[in-house]
PDB file of C-alpha atoms in Angstrom:
ATOM      1  CA  SER A   1      61.191  87.927 133.624  1.00 33.00           C
ATOM      2  CA  ILE A   2      60.089  84.348 132.988  1.00 32.00           C
ATOM      3  CA  GLY A   3      61.540  82.888 129.797  1.00 38.00           C
ATOM      4  CA  ARG A   4      63.453  86.039 128.863  1.00 38.00           C
ATOM      5  CA  HIS A   5      66.961  84.795 129.487  1.00 39.00           C
ATOM      6  CA  LYS A   6      69.985  86.401 127.901  1.00 42.00           C
ATOM      7  CA  ARG A   7      71.063  84.773 124.651  1.00 45.00           C
ATOM      8  CA  LYS A   8      74.627  83.570 124.982  1.00 45.00           C
ATOM      9  CA  ASN A   9      76.896  83.657 121.931  1.00 45.00           C
ATOM     10  CA  MET A  10      73.902  84.226 119.669  1.00 48.00           C
ATOM     11  CA  THR A  11      72.990  87.140 117.447  1.00 49.00           C
ATOM     12  CA  THR A  12      69.911  89.140 118.319  1.00 73.00           C
ATOM     13  CA  ASN A  13      69.075  90.189 114.747  1.00 90.00           C
ATOM     14  CA  LYS A  14      65.347  90.495 114.181  1.00 93.00           C
ATOM     15  CA  ILE A  15      63.790  88.028 111.768  1.00 95.00           C
ATOM     16  CA  LEU A  16      60.142  89.140 111.946  1.00 96.00           C
ATOM     17  CA  SER A  17      58.064  91.920 113.512  1.00 96.00           C
ATOM     18  CA  LEU A  18      54.377  92.586 113.939  1.00 97.00           C
ATOM     19  CA  ASP A  19      54.031  96.375 113.899  1.00 97.00           C
ATOM     20  CA  HIS A  20      50.684  97.458 115.430  1.00 97.00           C
ATOM     21  CA  VAL A  21      48.923  94.634 113.581  1.00 97.00           C
ATOM     22  CA  SER A  22      45.175  94.076 113.676  1.00 97.00           C
ATOM     23  CA  ALA A  23      43.718  91.189 111.685  1.00 97.00           C
ATOM     24  CA  GLY A  24      40.775  88.841 111.523  1.00 95.00           C
ATOM     25  CA  TYR A  25      38.064  87.440 109.297  1.00 93.00           C
ATOM     26  CA  ASN A  26      35.117  88.942 107.390  1.00 92.00           C
ATOM     27  CA  GLY A  27      36.031  92.423 108.516  1.00 89.00           C
ATOM     28  CA  LYS A  28      36.041  91.533 112.215  1.00 94.00           C
ATOM     29  CA  ALA A  29      39.349  91.812 114.064  1.00 95.00           C
ATOM     30  CA  LYS A  30      40.468  88.811 116.118  1.00 96.00           C
ATOM     31  CA  ILE A  31      43.782  90.425 117.124  1.00 97.00           C
ATOM     32  CA  MET A  32      44.224  94.118 117.849  1.00 96.00           C
ATOM     33  CA  ASP A  33      47.297  96.358 117.825  1.00 96.00           C
ATOM     34  CA  ILE A  34      49.799  93.504 118.173  1.00 96.00           C
ATOM     35  CA  CYS A  35      53.445  94.563 118.505  1.00 96.00           C
ATOM     36  CA  LEU A  36      55.990  91.748 118.653  1.00 96.00           C
ATOM     37  CA  ASP A  37      59.632  91.361 117.649  1.00 95.00           C
ATOM     38  CA  ILE A  38      60.971  87.881 116.948  1.00 95.00           C
ATOM     39  CA  HIS A  39      64.726  87.355 116.757  1.00 94.00           C
ATOM     40  CA  GLU A  40      67.005  84.756 115.249  1.00 92.00           C
ATOM     41  CA  HIS A  41      67.289  81.714 117.545  1.00 91.00           C
ATOM     42  CA  ASP A  42      64.262  82.756 119.596  1.00 93.00           C
ATOM     43  CA  PHE A  43      62.134  79.960 121.073  1.00 92.00           C
ATOM     44  CA  LEU A  44      58.696  81.480 121.703  1.00 93.00           C
ATOM     45  CA  LEU A  45      55.869  79.817 123.581  1.00 92.00           C
ATOM     46  CA  VAL A  46      52.566  81.561 122.749  1.00 93.00           C
ATOM     47  CA  THR A  47      49.795  80.726 125.199  1.00 91.00           C
ATOM     48  CA  GLY A  48      46.197  81.744 125.799  1.00 90.00           C
ATOM     49  CA  HIS A  49      42.715  80.295 126.034  1.00 89.00           C
ATOM     50  CA  ASN A  50      40.897  78.861 123.016  1.00 87.00           C
ATOM     51  CA  GLY A  51      39.628  81.760 120.912  1.00 90.00           C
ATOM     52  CA  SER A  52      42.122  84.230 122.349  1.00 93.00           C
ATOM     53  CA  GLY A  53      43.616  85.036 118.930  1.00 94.00           C
ATOM     54  CA  LYS A  54      46.770  82.888 119.003  1.00 93.00           C
ATOM     55  CA  THR A  55      46.163  81.115 115.688  1.00 91.00           C
ATOM     56  CA  THR A  56      45.063  84.322 113.963  1.00 95.00           C
ATOM     57  CA  MET A  57      48.282  85.963 115.120  1.00 95.00           C
ATOM     58  CA  ILE A  58      50.566  83.266 113.741  1.00 94.00           C
ATOM     59  CA  ARG A  59      48.618  82.971 110.483  1.00 94.00           C
ATOM     60  CA  THR A  60      49.037  86.724 110.023  1.00 96.00           C
ATOM     61  CA  MET A  61      52.711  86.391 110.912  1.00 94.00           C
ATOM     62  CA  MET A  62      53.121  83.824 108.129  1.00 93.00           C
ATOM     63  CA  GLY A  63      51.279  85.877 105.519  1.00 92.00           C
ATOM     64  CA  LEU A  64      48.231  83.590 105.403  1.00 92.00           C
ATOM     65  CA  ILE A  65      46.017  86.463 106.616  1.00 94.00           C
ATOM     66  CA  LYS A  66      46.453  90.052 105.442  1.00 95.00           C
ATOM     67  CA  PRO A  67      46.544  92.630 108.257  1.00 96.00           C
ATOM     68  CA  MET A  68      43.597  94.999 108.502  1.00 96.00           C
ATOM     69  CA  GLU A  69      45.962  97.508 110.127  1.00 96.00           C
ATOM     70  CA  GLY A  70      49.716  97.571 110.726  1.00 97.00           C
ATOM     71  CA  ARG A  71      52.557  95.738 109.012  1.00 96.00           C
ATOM     72  CA  VAL A  72      54.363  92.406 109.094  1.00 96.00           C
ATOM     73  CA  LEU A  73      58.084  92.962 108.521  1.00 96.00           C
ATOM     74  CA  MET A  74      60.683  90.279 107.743  1.00 96.00           C
ATOM     75  CA  TRP A  75      64.478  90.307 107.683  1.00 94.00           C
ATOM     76  CA  GLN A  76      67.322  88.035 106.675  1.00 90.00           C
ATOM     77  CA  ASN A  77      70.903  88.916 107.563  1.00 86.00           C
ATOM     78  CA  ASN A  78      69.697  92.346 108.698  1.00 86.00           C
ATOM     79  CA  MET A  79      68.184  93.041 105.271  1.00 92.00           C
ATOM     80  CA  PRO A  80      64.434  93.402 104.660  1.00 93.00           C
ATOM     81  CA  VAL A  81      62.908  90.545 102.639  1.00 94.00           C
ATOM     82  CA  ARG A  82      59.445  89.755 101.291  1.00 91.00           C
ATOM     83  CA  ASN A  83      59.380  86.125 102.403  1.00 90.00           C
ATOM     84  CA  LEU A  84      61.050  83.702 104.771  1.00 91.00           C
ATOM     85  CA  ASN A  85      61.495  79.938 104.531  1.00 91.00           C
ATOM     86  CA  ILE A  86      58.805  78.885 107.033  1.00 92.00           C
ATOM     87  CA  GLY A  87      57.996  75.405 108.294  1.00 91.00           C
ATOM     88  CA  TYR A  88      54.397  75.208 109.525  1.00 91.00           C
ATOM     89  CA  LEU A  89      52.557  72.613 111.580  1.00 89.00           C
ATOM     90  CA  PRO A  90      48.827  73.513 111.548  1.00 87.00           C
ATOM     91  CA  GLN A  91      46.337  72.354 114.131  1.00 83.00           C
ATOM     92  CA  TYR A  92      45.723  68.619 113.926  1.00 76.00           C
ATOM     93  CA  ASN A  93      41.983  69.018 113.341  1.00 75.00           C
ATOM     94  CA  ASN A  94      42.665  70.915 110.089  1.00 73.00           C
ATOM     95  CA  ILE A  95      44.360  67.895 108.484  1.00 79.00           C
ATOM     96  CA  ASP A  96      42.492  65.751 105.924  1.00 81.00           C
ATOM     97  CA  LYS A  97      43.391  62.286 107.165  1.00 80.00           C
ATOM     98  CA  GLN A  98      41.626  60.641 104.205  1.00 82.00           C
ATOM     99  CA  PHE A  99      43.877  62.271 101.600  1.00 85.00           C
ATOM    100  CA  PRO A 100      45.582  59.471  99.605  1.00 86.00           C
ATOM    101  CA  ILE A 101      49.225  60.040 100.527  1.00 91.00           C
ATOM    102  CA  SER A 102      51.877  58.080 102.393  1.00 93.00           C
ATOM    103  CA  ALA A 103      53.716  59.281 105.478  1.00 94.00           C
ATOM    104  CA  PHE A 104      56.949  59.536 103.459  1.00 94.00           C
ATOM    105  CA  ASP A 105      55.350  61.635 100.704  1.00 92.00           C
ATOM    106  CA  THR A 106      53.721  63.853 103.322  1.00 92.00           C
ATOM    107  CA  VAL A 107      57.114  64.705 104.781  1.00 94.00           C
ATOM    108  CA  MET A 108      58.680  65.043 101.320  1.00 92.00           C
ATOM    109  CA  GLY A 109      56.087  67.725 100.543  1.00 89.00           C
ATOM    110  CA  GLY A 110      57.960  69.953 102.992  1.00 90.00           C
ATOM    111  CA  LEU A 111      60.785  70.250 100.452  1.00 88.00           C
ATOM    112  CA  THR A 112      59.892  72.891  97.870  1.00 78.00           C
ATOM    113  CA  GLN A 113      61.784  71.187  95.054  1.00 73.00           C
ATOM    114  CA  CYS A 114      59.767  68.001  95.638  1.00 74.00           C
ATOM    115  CA  ARG A 115      56.403  69.656  94.949  1.00 66.00           C
ATOM    116  CA  ARG A 116      56.994  70.019  91.214  1.00 60.00           C
ATOM    117  CA  LEU A 117      54.617  68.201  88.878  1.00 50.00           C
ATOM    118  CA  TRP A 118      57.414  66.227  87.189  1.00 50.00           C
ATOM    119  CA  GLY A 119      59.423  65.600  90.296  1.00 61.00           C
ATOM    120  CA  GLY A 120      62.683  67.148  91.360  1.00 70.00           C
ATOM    121  CA  CYS A 121      63.672  65.082  94.377  1.00 80.00           C
ATOM    122  CA  ASN A 122      66.957  63.256  94.265  1.00 85.00           C
ATOM    123  CA  HIS A 123      68.591  60.622  96.448  1.00 87.00           C
ATOM    124  CA  ASN A 124      69.903  63.224  98.890  1.00 90.00           C
ATOM    125  CA  ASN A 125      66.413  64.683  99.310  1.00 90.00           C
ATOM    126  CA  ARG A 126      65.013  61.264 100.095  1.00 92.00           C
ATOM    127  CA  GLN A 127      67.770  60.627 102.615  1.00 94.00           C
ATOM    128  CA  GLN A 128      66.972  63.991 104.191  1.00 94.00           C
ATOM    129  CA  VAL A 129      63.322  62.974 104.535  1.00 94.00           C
ATOM    130  CA  MET A 130      64.184  59.631 106.111  1.00 95.00           C
ATOM    131  CA  GLU A 131      66.668  61.208 108.530  1.00 94.00           C
ATOM    132  CA  THR A 132      64.077  63.731 109.707  1.00 93.00           C
ATOM    133  CA  MET A 133      61.521  60.949 110.155  1.00 94.00           C
ATOM    134  CA  ARG A 134      64.108  58.915 112.061  1.00 93.00           C
ATOM    135  CA  GLN A 135      64.710  61.828 114.439  1.00 88.00           C
ATOM    136  CA  MET A 136      60.973  61.924 115.133  1.00 87.00           C
ATOM    137  CA  GLY A 137      60.747  58.153 115.502  1.00 89.00           C
ATOM    138  CA  VAL A 138      58.440  57.604 112.516  1.00 94.00           C
ATOM    139  CA  ASP A 139      60.826  56.279 109.846  1.00 95.00           C
ATOM    140  CA  ASN A 140      59.249  52.828 110.226  1.00 96.00           C
ATOM    141  CA  LEU A 141      55.903  54.335 109.153  1.00 95.00           C
ATOM    142  CA  ALA A 142      57.184  55.790 105.868  1.00 95.00           C
ATOM    143  CA  ASN A 143      55.147  53.547 103.557  1.00 95.00           C
ATOM    144  CA  LEU A 144      51.864  53.729 105.481  1.00 95.00           C
ATOM    145  CA  HIS A 145      48.901  55.809 104.319  1.00 94.00           C
ATOM    146  CA  ILE A 146      48.337  58.708 106.727  1.00 92.00           C
ATOM    147  CA  GLY A 147      44.858  57.361 107.457  1.00 91.00           C
ATOM    148  CA  GLN A 148      46.495  54.262 108.973  1.00 93.00           C
ATOM    149  CA  LEU A 149      48.415  56.303 111.556  1.00 92.00           C
ATOM    150  CA  SER A 150      47.386  56.943 115.127  1.00 89.00           C
ATOM    151  CA  GLY A 151      46.890  60.548 116.217  1.00 87.00           C
ATOM    152  CA  GLY A 152      50.324  60.744 117.827  1.00 86.00           C
ATOM    153  CA  GLN A 153      52.039  59.108 114.839  1.00 90.00           C
ATOM    154  CA  LEU A 154      50.406  61.474 112.366  1.00 90.00           C
ATOM    155  CA  GLN A 155      51.315  64.487 114.485  1.00 88.00           C
ATOM    156  CA  ARG A 156      54.979  63.443 114.440  1.00 89.00           C
ATOM    157  CA  VAL A 157      54.838  62.888 110.662  1.00 93.00           C
ATOM    158  CA  LEU A 158      53.397  66.380 110.207  1.00 91.00           C
ATOM    159  CA  LEU A 159      56.075  67.797 112.488  1.00 90.00           C
ATOM    160  CA  SER A 160      58.696  66.055 110.344  1.00 92.00           C
ATOM    161  CA  ARG A 161      57.217  67.810 107.313  1.00 93.00           C
ATOM    162  CA  ALA A 162      57.531  71.197 109.028  1.00 92.00           C
ATOM    163  CA  LEU A 163      61.171  70.555 109.945  1.00 90.00           C
ATOM    164  CA  VAL A 164      62.543  68.717 106.905  1.00 92.00           C
ATOM    165  CA  ALA A 165      63.676  71.788 104.938  1.00 90.00           C
ATOM    166  CA  ASN A 166      65.565  73.294 107.899  1.00 88.00           C
ATOM    167  CA  PRO A 167      63.400  76.439 107.740  1.00 91.00           C
ATOM    168  CA  GLN A 168      64.443  79.847 109.053  1.00 92.00           C
ATOM    169  CA  LEU A 169      61.206  80.051 111.029  1.00 94.00           C
ATOM    170  CA  ILE A 170      59.298  77.081 112.470  1.00 93.00           C
ATOM    171  CA  VAL A 171      55.676  77.736 113.481  1.00 94.00           C
ATOM    172  CA  LEU A 172      53.837  75.022 115.410  1.00 92.00           C
ATOM    173  CA  ASP A 173      50.140  75.284 116.299  1.00 91.00           C
ATOM    174  CA  GLU A 174      49.283  72.932 119.180  1.00 87.00           C
ATOM    175  CA  PRO A 175      52.088  70.492 118.234  1.00 86.00           C
ATOM    176  CA  SER A 176      51.744  68.135 121.218  1.00 83.00           C
ATOM    177  CA  THR A 177      48.144  67.126 120.416  1.00 81.00           C
ATOM    178  CA  TYR A 178      47.859  63.308 120.745  1.00 82.00           C
ATOM    179  CA  MET A 179      51.527  63.013 121.755  1.00 81.00           C
ATOM    180  CA  ASP A 180      52.431  61.073 124.866  1.00 83.00           C
ATOM    181  CA  ASN A 181      55.012  62.408 127.321  1.00 83.00           C
ATOM    182  CA  THR A 182      57.893  60.542 125.678  1.00 84.00           C
ATOM    183  CA  ALA A 183      57.073  61.845 122.194  1.00 82.00           C
ATOM    184  CA  GLU A 184      56.604  65.378 123.502  1.00 82.00           C
ATOM    185  CA  THR A 185      59.980  65.329 125.258  1.00 83.00           C
ATOM    186  CA  GLN A 186      61.583  64.007 122.060  1.00 82.00           C
ATOM    187  CA  MET A 187      59.957  66.827 120.095  1.00 84.00           C
ATOM    188  CA  MET A 188      61.078  69.500 122.545  1.00 85.00           C
ATOM    189  CA  GLU A 189      64.678  68.285 122.519  1.00 86.00           C
ATOM    190  CA  LEU A 190      64.707  68.298 118.719  1.00 84.00           C
ATOM    191  CA  LEU A 191      63.247  71.817 118.541  1.00 86.00           C
ATOM    192  CA  ASN A 192      65.675  73.059 121.158  1.00 87.00           C
ATOM    193  CA  ASN A 193      68.549  71.751 119.039  1.00 86.00           C
ATOM    194  CA  MET A 194      67.081  73.243 115.852  1.00 84.00           C
ATOM    195  CA  ARG A 195      67.044  76.748 117.327  1.00 85.00           C
ATOM    196  CA  GLN A 196      70.785  76.847 116.659  1.00 85.00           C
ATOM    197  CA  GLN A 197      69.918  77.504 113.003  1.00 86.00           C
ATOM    198  CA  SER A 198      66.195  78.353 113.165  1.00 90.00           C
ATOM    199  CA  THR A 199      63.657  80.416 115.068  1.00 94.00           C
ATOM    200  CA  VAL A 200      60.829  78.485 116.741  1.00 94.00           C
ATOM    201  CA  VAL A 201      57.333  79.732 117.584  1.00 95.00           C
ATOM    202  CA  MET A 202      55.099  77.241 119.410  1.00 92.00           C
ATOM    203  CA  VAL A 203      51.417  77.869 120.149  1.00 91.00           C
ATOM    204  CA  THR A 204      49.406  76.059 122.812  1.00 85.00           C
ATOM    205  CA  HIS A 205      46.333  76.767 124.923  1.00 76.00           C
ATOM    206  CA  ASN A 206      47.497  74.431 127.668  1.00 65.00           C
ATOM    207  CA  PRO A 207      51.276  74.587 128.030  1.00 59.00           C
ATOM    208  CA  ILE A 208      52.600  71.462 129.701  1.00 57.00           C
ATOM    209  CA  VAL A 209      56.161  71.949 128.485  1.00 59.00           C
ATOM    210  CA  ASN A 210      58.677  73.364 130.907  1.00 66.00           C
ATOM    211  CA  HIS A 211      59.513  76.627 129.137  1.00 68.00           C
ATOM    212  CA  MET A 212      62.181  77.455 131.726  1.00 70.00           C
ATOM    213  CA  GLN A 213      64.028  74.217 130.963  1.00 78.00           C
ATOM    214  CA  TYR A 214      64.235  75.081 127.268  1.00 80.00           C
ATOM    215  CA  ASN A 215      64.940  78.818 127.752  1.00 84.00           C
ATOM    216  CA  MET A 216      61.705  79.749 125.961  1.00 88.00           C
ATOM    217  CA  ARG A 217      60.234  83.242 125.817  1.00 91.00           C
ATOM    218  CA  LEU A 218      56.649  83.237 127.046  1.00 90.00           C
ATOM    219  CA  ILE A 219      53.995  85.321 125.244  1.00 92.00           C
ATOM    220  CA  ARG A 220      50.399  85.387 126.493  1.00 93.00           C
ATOM    221  CA  VAL A 221      47.506  86.366 124.229  1.00 94.00           C
ATOM    222  CA  GLU A 222      44.101  87.185 125.693  1.00 94.00           C
ATOM    223  CA  ASN A 223      41.104  88.735 123.929  1.00 94.00           C
ATOM    224  CA  GLY A 224      43.187  89.455 120.838  1.00 95.00           C
ATOM    225  CA  ARG A 225      45.981  91.300 122.637  1.00 96.00           C
ATOM    226  CA  ILE A 226      49.389  90.410 124.019  1.00 95.00           C
ATOM    227  CA  THR A 227      49.235  90.681 127.796  1.00 90.00           C
ATOM    228  CA  SER A 228      52.808  89.677 128.638  1.00 76.00           C
TER     229      SER A 228
END
């Protein structure tokens, strides 16, 4: 079927499963009886109309929402674990663009050791931040306040933050918002390369990426349920 191509020379170990999961807000379910297995090196494209339950599903997947029913299971090297190293790009509209922070420090916040009160980042960490920003074409914006960035620039800075720690699982909610075609292609090529060591889940209500070109697995969510 579309997007379900055979993985060549890659393991198919599961990294995360939603086991008959229902979840939502204020006691009202937004997703119902979701069953989904995600494997190492998967590249998932989750689609559906606004309000279909896509964001609720990925927030539950990441542990930001507790299931009302069912379980979220995680593995590393075929062993069950309580947490995974997850890089997350939330929806653009949820970002406080007035927060007093530079583009560089925003990306550096994606490194756990750099969030400590008294610091913890060394020269190698800073080089890692700049290299990730360079890959996304925003290294020249490092010293700018995030409020000075255009929508597309800020989106690429936030994507850099999600990718900088080389996470096991990368979750992107509407990542191409405000990106032009060139920036989106650059992002897709980078993500496609990162799947060699990571698993990528991308959410969009209006997929304009060519999921066949990038060997993505297509998941459709409608009315809180997976339909394909």
